[in-house]
């Protein structure tokens, strides 16, 4: 049908990348056009090219392939702010496309335009079209090379005619009038009117359906997004919505029928398309030349690589490495990527040596020896068996992707360098397309249906692990009827809206650098920082077009390591180098052994990547004993392998409970290093190639299609092909299916092996620090917060358990950040449970906590305090006068008990600080200086009641969220003992299956998506932590206690698996009340503590007053102070 | 001092019996800085461990079967004020103590009143038990200072404190019993000064330096060292006029005559304040302690005495046999409500009477004679569906209808619509050509001209069946043939045609269902053009 004159091409379409206007994804529109037998399809979003790559990729990757003569055209719908009717513009060639990009960039960057709302005027199109008299003739004529379709404004035919006149004069022979059937009852008259206009003005008429969605059912969503856009409810909307569902992609037959009186309008679409020579393939990307003097870039790269190799391998480069380097360099030369490597190299060099920032390449770049030699990556490819083909290969036409992690606090400096070097109009940040997530979608849709905020909150709360199904029982539990019509519609629409793009924001660190002007490659828009531009495409789009980008990413652990290395140098005179540690891990098993053995005990709090609950329970089973085991450890606890069901087979094989077999001889080569179980992304791909007979290109399309076609159901074709391919080669069906499942998981969350290797290096280095220098490790971690899985409280506690002395914040001793002080040797002090570590801990410093630990104290105030400290402060007043801190800051310090070196306890300090405020009615520091004398003198000692130990602890929690004095649970221990509650540390003395009861503060509650509703909780008491497993049934029954308690007791059965101990919960007791009572200085069952607090005047025993009414203030504060327990999905 | 800790929920429950009987815990919330927080809760909810200030979603997570309402603070406070006025039957001086919250604390000056209730203890018991009978949670205490009474009512209720006993009685209460600010309380507690008794013998100047003068004032007020006055509530000025008769009257005509006099008085009063009213109520107080009420509404705010009295006259006509003066009426009161500003109108010499006022008077007359709901006008509705695009609204309520902001209907609409579309037999070409002829009410019409179709899809949100949006595959569309083969919606869309027959009659017809969706599209006649 698509042959020549008869083919119909849909040329005017609006996707959901015209935010909140279209009802379908660009992919859906393109595929529908293809499927319905159209001759082609053109995507024309409003003043934007944001969605064009999506449709391009969809048509490229879809299975079965589109007919070769199916045209995919790229255009944009110019929507003007000055009331001019919309004009659809199609560039005919690369230059015209560049002009359009420039035009849209101008509209985006207009000063008056809000973020995401371009302002375009008709006059912008070409200087001569401007309505104003003063015409800037030097301005560019953007109409050159464009084909225009004028969409008549039916409310203003006059304006339509004048616009047409002006446009046709500027672009003779390149203007069409778009005609669409609206089914408004007057279509015949309208079409005739347009035809008449065309005849008079000598321009052709072009048939279109002005498409908003790909199939009529999407009208619903179209209505919903219209309401969201206009901030109205569906009932208010009424006639502002379309009357019918006709604006979908229609078949050529249907279009011919509708335009039966104007057949030329149909054939005109093919004429139109034939004049367009532009396609996205032509965006030949030009990379900035990194040429030095008279060397070619390739020569420079080769020189640098060999220089680097000398440095890395110390003069005698192994022949194997030489060969690899040569073959990599050849491939780079063949592909012409040398400048790209030089750019990345330059950025990394600058960061590392000029800015002294720790950085490391991650991802597939770690496969490359060249990257290793250029110091971009740190993993020695000769030590870890890596495949360069994954990074760069002849058959995959994808650019190499080098991602570099920098210290998270200093990434900004690197970005500034990139901008300074390449300039504003050559550097852009990639966009991040923000899509509706389930909560956001539900909120917006619910508003459209007029549900109250209250109700929206109630439904959203069900999202604690809302997959595709909201449990109807849960809804009933909330008093909502899930079968109720409106609610059903809300849920259905929200589900469908999920994944719709909402706006563009900037990607964290993806840079596109061009030699030519960037705004002729892609429209650019404003970003949060004035000088930086973001482009309209995200990183997948850029990949698809073969545009190179550099990812400048931030990684907290690098900040932490940088600090740790600095501390090591300053305090231990030990210059730690990552490469050296890596070499040790590989080549000196005796030196590395203690580090690996530490992880066998799951003693990994604070360590990179392997500190989470899941990782910690895996470690004792996996028992990593060499570097590669870390690589596996990093990769295995990921949704990909978990969903693919690969974890247990691997563990069994590793523990020799199952013999290692391979599904076939040919796959043995692929799966050899992981005992026959695919764990890495590239293994899954290789299975597709070797096992299922995919070509490497197909395998790649398969991987990418997972993301693209999740919604359109295009995966099915691949799935069938994959499974049947595997079956044809006599693989068991279960294996084939689990492999496919895993590829699905890898689509979004997989780790390639090289990436895991890069991370494994950080794992090893952080483990090394934790093992030998827990003091340094703690200090570095505290100063790099927030990062990682644990709060400072747990990190500090863990260091104390390893024998490190941690000292409190003090006005005369602390710095802003935590620091090391001379202290005792830590090794012998290590707690019994870490006794194996005693010989391995080489620390002999104590950690002094910094002012940064005090919540609410401003950095500037702390700095001022330190600056004026001199040889120390003698009194609070001295501090006040010399540092000029405001009273509020002093109060914070007093509340944090930071005046101990002055011999002041918390209450005395507070009393004195408060006294400063009103004394002599003078608040200003200047007055005191003039008066020249301290004013708060001679006030009698207030004889404040002493604070009980337990109360002190609670106050520590309030100001710093931890206490060095004691653990709150220790005050309850007596009564807990009486109840027969076991200490966490003593759980190991019980046997599997024993029924025990533990109690502690609730640190974390977690409900992983992969664990089918099971909730994990972590309790902490003064001896350690206990891991609680809560089955969903138990959780539902005791939901309130579990969620509301700050401290709780758990009775349950012990589950011991080697060193991993879980308590499978049966019964919960809320201990929050007892905990809070501590804040009033009462310790349960403890009569020995010194008399305090109650005060001499207190004649009436406290229990005379009803319990609920007592000292609620103190308890409320205590409640706020105690950790609420973090909830994770 | 009476303390009603659960006033907000209790008063809501009294207003809504269903709520009172529900066994779900009730929580009232309000928006504070963008977050929904718990503002009040009932006994059951606090027993479940919820607390004021918690975020609503947290509360819900803890107690899934929570009943939640948004609190109307102003309303709750107003109801409490009214409620406190009612206590004037116990003591002439009643005051709401709003230091802590706008409602919940009620103070009665019982000096010289308590003997009527046989003593202070008995009076307290009596007040409390009568409130409890009404379903309110209530605590109370009697003391000679407001501060002490407040502290006791909140923290140690049920006591009657003799004068001079304050110091001893308060000493063991927490400092928050002193009606201090939150920061003051927090500061005291931090210093370990948690009981009022701990404050007694402290150095006053150093305490003042730290906690401010208001702290000492509160302490002194509670202990009786500084005086605190009650601010009694004043009754609101109402807009009414009344007339008492020495001899009871009985005839309707007399009542109406008197009503007119009252209307004139009231009208003068309203004019002085520059306001008008939309609702008027006539209270007829009968000698046998019963009250009859008559109410009328005007289409717009007015204070025209003649108009007001006429409205009552029309209303009285409808009253007929219901009017029963009993043994006579000894007082008539005319009250106005629903006030709005109404400036004195200048009647210009050359003013053109647009008839609006006359029309309004006509509406009022018709409505008071026929009933407010019987007089209606048509009103546009924002929808594509033709028969629903207009609705009938009582004229008196029309002003309150929101203005319809919607694009006009482009296509022509017939002047007359059939109340119900009538099925017809039509001959037309497929798929959507205009009809060639029809048979309607057994008469055949042959069409010579027609235009259309105007396609109006059903409003999916009103469809009966559940919405199903799961992505249809394009393949399915192709296999099922037809252009819209896979398109299925709750109800069918209509194609409207304007068809003119050989006699020049123009009809508005539609076909229900598109070809390929409905198995057999049906035709209907819907209206006529002139």
Tab-separated table of C-alpha atoms in Angstrom, chain A residues 28 31-32 34-37 63-64 154-155 182-188 214-221 223-224 234-246 248-251 254 257-258 260 449 453-455 457-459 461 477-479 485 488-490 492-493 496 711-713 891 895 906-908 910-919 936 939-940 942-945 947 951 955 958 1039-1041 1043-1045 1079-1082 1093-1102 1104-1106 1109-1114 1116-1117 1119 1124, chain B residues 3 5-6 24 29 31 36 47-52 54-66 68-70 139 153-157 168 171-176 182-183 185-203 205-207 209-211 380-385 389 404-412 430-434 450-475 477-478 482-484 486-489 493 495-496 514:
chain	number	residue	atom	x	y	z
A	28	UNK	CA	3.842	3.882	20.412
A	31	UNK	CA	5.088	1.616	15.911
A	32	UNK	CA	1.369	2.125	15.399
A	34	UNK	CA	4.250	1.174	11.038
A	35	UNK	CA	1.776	-1.468	12.101
A	36	UNK	CA	-1.218	0.166	10.428
A	37	UNK	CA	0.569	0.195	7.082
A	63	UNK	CA	10.966	-7.024	15.822
A	64	UNK	CA	9.872	-7.684	13.056
A	154	UNK	CA	-10.322	27.920	12.822
A	155	UNK	CA	-11.201	30.770	15.131
A	182	UNK	CA	-12.439	16.783	13.285
A	183	UNK	CA	-15.856	15.117	13.094
A	184	UNK	CA	-17.449	18.317	14.278
A	185	UNK	CA	-20.360	18.028	11.863
A	186	UNK	CA	-18.861	20.484	9.365
A	187	UNK	CA	-15.906	18.563	8.042
A	188	UNK	CA	-16.957	18.819	4.428
A	214	UNK	CA	-1.812	6.089	18.794
A	215	UNK	CA	-5.078	4.310	19.410
A	216	UNK	CA	-8.535	5.606	20.332
A	217	UNK	CA	-8.524	4.034	23.769
A	218	UNK	CA	-5.879	6.544	24.771
A	219	UNK	CA	-8.393	9.330	24.564
A	220	UNK	CA	-9.002	8.644	28.241
A	221	UNK	CA	-5.421	9.376	29.122
A	223	UNK	CA	-8.349	13.767	28.717
A	224	UNK	CA	-6.614	13.107	32.003
A	234	UNK	CA	-12.565	15.907	34.894
A	235	UNK	CA	-16.033	17.176	35.772
A	236	UNK	CA	-15.064	20.788	35.369
A	237	UNK	CA	-13.340	20.051	32.090
A	238	UNK	CA	-16.457	19.198	30.074
A	239	UNK	CA	-16.266	20.716	26.611
A	240	UNK	CA	-12.661	21.718	27.052
A	241	UNK	CA	-11.858	18.117	26.298
A	242	UNK	CA	-12.113	16.669	22.826
A	243	UNK	CA	-15.621	15.616	21.915
A	244	UNK	CA	-14.539	12.335	20.399
A	245	UNK	CA	-11.668	9.907	20.139
A	246	UNK	CA	-10.755	10.533	16.519
A	248	UNK	CA	-5.498	8.650	16.681
A	249	UNK	CA	-3.288	7.210	13.982
A	250	UNK	CA	-5.607	6.126	11.183
A	251	UNK	CA	-5.098	3.622	8.449
A	254	UNK	CA	-9.581	5.386	6.363
A	257	UNK	CA	-12.027	7.651	2.593
A	258	UNK	CA	-12.207	10.782	4.731
A	260	UNK	CA	-12.273	11.190	-0.829
A	449	UNK	CA	-11.010	12.880	39.595
A	453	UNK	CA	-6.074	15.226	49.617
A	454	UNK	CA	-6.995	13.067	52.504
A	455	UNK	CA	-8.035	10.190	50.302
A	457	UNK	CA	-2.797	10.338	51.054
A	458	UNK	CA	-4.607	7.229	52.134
A	459	UNK	CA	-4.205	5.501	48.801
A	461	UNK	CA	0.165	5.093	51.706
A	477	UNK	CA	-8.802	-1.962	55.327
A	478	UNK	CA	-8.621	1.753	54.634
A	479	UNK	CA	-12.332	1.926	54.192
A	485	UNK	CA	-15.985	3.038	39.815
A	488	UNK	CA	-11.061	1.971	39.743
A	489	UNK	CA	-10.644	4.638	37.082
A	490	UNK	CA	-8.114	6.485	39.177
A	492	UNK	CA	-6.311	2.400	36.009
A	493	UNK	CA	-5.371	5.835	34.711
A	496	UNK	CA	-1.248	3.959	32.499
A	711	UNK	CA	5.219	-0.978	27.803
A	712	UNK	CA	4.548	-1.842	24.204
A	713	UNK	CA	4.834	-5.566	24.634
A	891	UNK	CA	22.530	26.879	73.437
A	895	UNK	CA	22.600	21.052	74.776
A	906	UNK	CA	24.768	20.228	80.436
A	907	UNK	CA	22.357	22.005	82.747
A	908	UNK	CA	24.871	24.360	84.242
A	910	UNK	CA	22.531	25.914	79.638
A	911	UNK	CA	21.739	27.977	82.683
A	912	UNK	CA	24.744	30.176	82.067
A	913	UNK	CA	24.073	30.506	78.368
A	914	UNK	CA	20.489	31.500	78.971
A	915	UNK	CA	21.693	34.016	81.488
A	916	UNK	CA	23.739	35.764	78.832
A	917	UNK	CA	20.699	36.688	76.919
A	918	UNK	CA	19.014	39.215	79.080
A	919	UNK	CA	21.878	40.372	81.252
A	936	UNK	CA	27.376	38.011	84.271
A	939	UNK	CA	25.004	35.220	90.196
A	940	UNK	CA	24.505	32.531	92.780
A	942	UNK	CA	21.422	27.933	90.785
A	943	UNK	CA	21.815	24.482	92.321
A	944	UNK	CA	20.026	22.852	89.493
A	945	UNK	CA	18.999	19.274	89.954
A	947	UNK	CA	20.761	15.123	85.452
A	951	UNK	CA	18.510	11.375	80.948
A	955	UNK	CA	19.767	14.308	75.586
A	958	UNK	CA	18.527	14.637	70.917
A	1039	UNK	CA	1.624	-3.626	62.152
A	1040	UNK	CA	1.173	-0.844	64.617
A	1041	UNK	CA	3.704	-2.061	67.140
A	1043	UNK	CA	5.881	0.596	62.754
A	1044	UNK	CA	5.360	2.857	65.731
A	1045	UNK	CA	7.836	1.513	68.236
A	1079	UNK	CA	14.047	10.908	79.914
A	1080	UNK	CA	12.520	11.638	83.282
A	1081	UNK	CA	15.436	10.105	84.994
A	1082	UNK	CA	13.631	6.987	85.993
A	1093	UNK	CA	16.178	15.309	89.544
A	1094	UNK	CA	13.021	14.793	91.523
A	1095	UNK	CA	13.960	17.843	93.543
A	1096	UNK	CA	13.759	18.443	97.254
A	1097	UNK	CA	10.418	20.158	97.107
A	1098	UNK	CA	8.739	17.280	95.455
A	1099	UNK	CA	6.749	15.944	98.339
A	1100	UNK	CA	4.052	14.161	96.440
A	1101	UNK	CA	5.108	10.897	94.921
A	1102	UNK	CA	4.845	11.036	91.166
A	1104	UNK	CA	-0.296	10.018	92.415
A	1105	UNK	CA	-0.855	11.819	89.151
A	1106	UNK	CA	-2.400	9.885	86.311
A	1109	UNK	CA	-0.357	13.489	82.161
A	1110	UNK	CA	3.081	13.403	83.634
A	1111	UNK	CA	5.946	15.347	82.196
A	1112	UNK	CA	4.673	14.988	78.726
A	1113	UNK	CA	7.054	17.630	77.481
A	1114	UNK	CA	10.114	15.682	78.447
A	1116	UNK	CA	7.723	14.307	73.736
A	1117	UNK	CA	11.228	15.592	73.368
A	1119	UNK	CA	10.341	10.692	71.476
A	1124	UNK	CA	12.467	6.611	64.465
B	3	UNK	CA	-11.572	21.291	80.505
B	5	UNK	CA	-9.940	17.636	76.082
B	6	UNK	CA	-11.793	16.040	73.206
B	24	UNK	CA	-13.353	3.363	64.151
B	29	UNK	CA	-6.379	16.749	60.676
B	31	UNK	CA	-2.735	21.251	56.875
B	36	UNK	CA	-1.383	16.938	56.893
B	47	UNK	CA	-5.727	4.720	73.098
B	48	UNK	CA	-4.299	3.407	69.835
B	49	UNK	CA	-1.219	5.454	70.549
B	50	UNK	CA	-1.768	8.295	68.122
B	51	UNK	CA	-0.940	11.806	69.153
B	52	UNK	CA	-1.584	15.388	68.103
B	54	UNK	CA	1.733	13.380	64.137
B	55	UNK	CA	1.593	13.338	60.376
B	56	UNK	CA	-1.621	11.899	59.060
B	57	UNK	CA	0.089	9.322	56.916
B	58	UNK	CA	2.040	8.067	59.918
B	59	UNK	CA	-1.167	7.807	61.857
B	60	UNK	CA	-2.751	5.883	59.032
B	61	UNK	CA	0.185	3.538	58.819
B	62	UNK	CA	-0.303	2.721	62.472
B	63	UNK	CA	-4.059	2.465	62.501
B	64	UNK	CA	-5.272	1.472	59.072
B	65	UNK	CA	-8.977	1.674	59.876
B	66	UNK	CA	-8.761	5.283	60.916
B	68	UNK	CA	-10.309	10.975	59.245
B	69	UNK	CA	-11.865	14.387	58.774
B	70	UNK	CA	-10.432	17.776	58.118
B	139	UNK	CA	-12.581	17.411	83.533
B	153	UNK	CA	-8.382	20.843	85.582
B	154	UNK	CA	-5.666	19.722	83.206
B	155	UNK	CA	-3.376	17.778	85.476
B	156	UNK	CA	-5.227	16.847	88.626
B	157	UNK	CA	-8.927	17.252	87.949
B	168	UNK	CA	0.954	23.221	97.994
B	171	UNK	CA	3.934	22.037	93.642
B	172	UNK	CA	3.965	18.522	92.275
B	173	UNK	CA	2.359	19.387	88.965
B	174	UNK	CA	4.581	19.627	85.887
B	175	UNK	CA	5.617	23.094	84.771
B	176	UNK	CA	3.491	22.799	81.664
B	182	UNK	CA	6.350	25.887	74.448
B	183	UNK	CA	9.953	27.210	74.470
B	185	UNK	CA	8.475	24.822	79.123
B	186	UNK	CA	11.186	23.159	77.086
B	187	UNK	CA	13.807	25.414	78.645
B	188	UNK	CA	12.655	24.661	82.178
B	189	UNK	CA	12.554	20.955	81.553
B	190	UNK	CA	16.035	21.026	80.070
B	191	UNK	CA	17.356	22.599	83.214
B	192	UNK	CA	15.731	19.879	85.250
B	193	UNK	CA	13.012	22.198	86.568
B	194	UNK	CA	10.103	19.955	85.831
B	195	UNK	CA	7.758	20.542	88.751
B	196	UNK	CA	6.143	23.791	89.691
B	197	UNK	CA	7.372	23.281	93.231
B	198	UNK	CA	10.950	23.510	92.058
B	199	UNK	CA	10.348	27.065	90.941
B	200	UNK	CA	9.032	28.538	94.178
B	201	UNK	CA	12.171	29.642	95.942
B	202	UNK	CA	14.364	30.476	93.017
B	203	UNK	CA	15.998	33.802	92.504
B	205	UNK	CA	15.624	38.028	88.728
B	206	UNK	CA	17.787	35.253	87.340
B	207	UNK	CA	14.670	33.324	86.372
B	209	UNK	CA	16.465	36.898	82.781
B	210	UNK	CA	16.147	33.421	81.346
B	211	UNK	CA	12.470	32.882	80.886
B	380	UNK	CA	-25.827	25.626	30.612
B	381	UNK	CA	-23.779	22.590	31.613
B	382	UNK	CA	-20.235	21.995	30.509
B	383	UNK	CA	-20.524	18.742	28.606
B	384	UNK	CA	-20.486	17.488	25.056
B	385	UNK	CA	-23.545	15.308	25.490
B	389	UNK	CA	-25.784	20.295	28.135
B	404	UNK	CA	-19.628	27.853	33.246
B	405	UNK	CA	-16.294	28.380	31.546
B	406	UNK	CA	-16.342	26.245	28.456
B	407	UNK	CA	-15.886	26.608	24.747
B	408	UNK	CA	-19.113	27.210	22.892
B	409	UNK	CA	-20.592	24.414	20.871
B	410	UNK	CA	-19.508	25.048	17.299
B	411	UNK	CA	-22.020	22.875	15.521
B	412	UNK	CA	-25.661	23.983	15.306
B	430	UNK	CA	-21.803	2.553	5.372
B	431	UNK	CA	-19.693	3.489	7.203
B	432	UNK	CA	-20.689	7.061	7.969
B	433	UNK	CA	-22.526	8.565	5.015
B	434	UNK	CA	-25.544	10.743	5.855
B	450	UNK	CA	-27.813	16.302	4.996
B	451	UNK	CA	-24.686	17.386	6.815
B	452	UNK	CA	-22.518	15.646	9.316
B	453	UNK	CA	-21.399	13.595	10.968
B	454	UNK	CA	-20.683	15.323	14.213
B	455	UNK	CA	-19.154	12.643	16.307
B	456	UNK	CA	-19.755	12.839	20.026
B	457	UNK	CA	-18.132	10.113	22.020
B	458	UNK	CA	-19.645	8.871	25.211
B	459	UNK	CA	-18.177	10.358	28.334
B	460	UNK	CA	-15.950	7.527	29.415
B	461	UNK	CA	-15.961	8.656	33.012
B	462	UNK	CA	-19.689	8.044	33.199
B	463	UNK	CA	-19.509	4.635	31.608
B	464	UNK	CA	-20.875	1.723	33.565
B	465	UNK	CA	-18.120	-0.683	32.939
B	466	UNK	CA	-14.707	-0.564	34.495
B	467	UNK	CA	-12.059	1.322	32.653
B	468	UNK	CA	-9.591	-0.878	30.874
B	469	UNK	CA	-6.542	0.773	29.421
B	470	UNK	CA	-4.127	-2.084	29.137
B	471	UNK	CA	-2.141	-1.479	25.992
B	472	UNK	CA	-3.781	-3.122	23.036
B	473	UNK	CA	-1.291	-4.449	20.615
B	474	UNK	CA	-1.331	-3.119	17.124
B	475	UNK	CA	-1.330	-6.669	15.812
B	477	UNK	CA	-6.049	-4.275	15.630
B	478	UNK	CA	-4.919	-5.546	12.317
B	482	UNK	CA	-12.171	-2.701	10.524
B	483	UNK	CA	-10.655	0.703	11.148
B	484	UNK	CA	-11.663	0.887	14.760
B	486	UNK	CA	-10.377	-2.867	18.671
B	487	UNK	CA	-11.998	0.217	20.002
B	488	UNK	CA	-14.394	-0.520	22.783
B	489	UNK	CA	-15.756	1.989	25.185
B	493	UNK	CA	-20.399	7.203	20.544
B	495	UNK	CA	-22.799	10.448	14.898
B	496	UNK	CA	-25.213	13.336	14.558
B	514	UNK	CA	-19.823	3.249	14.779
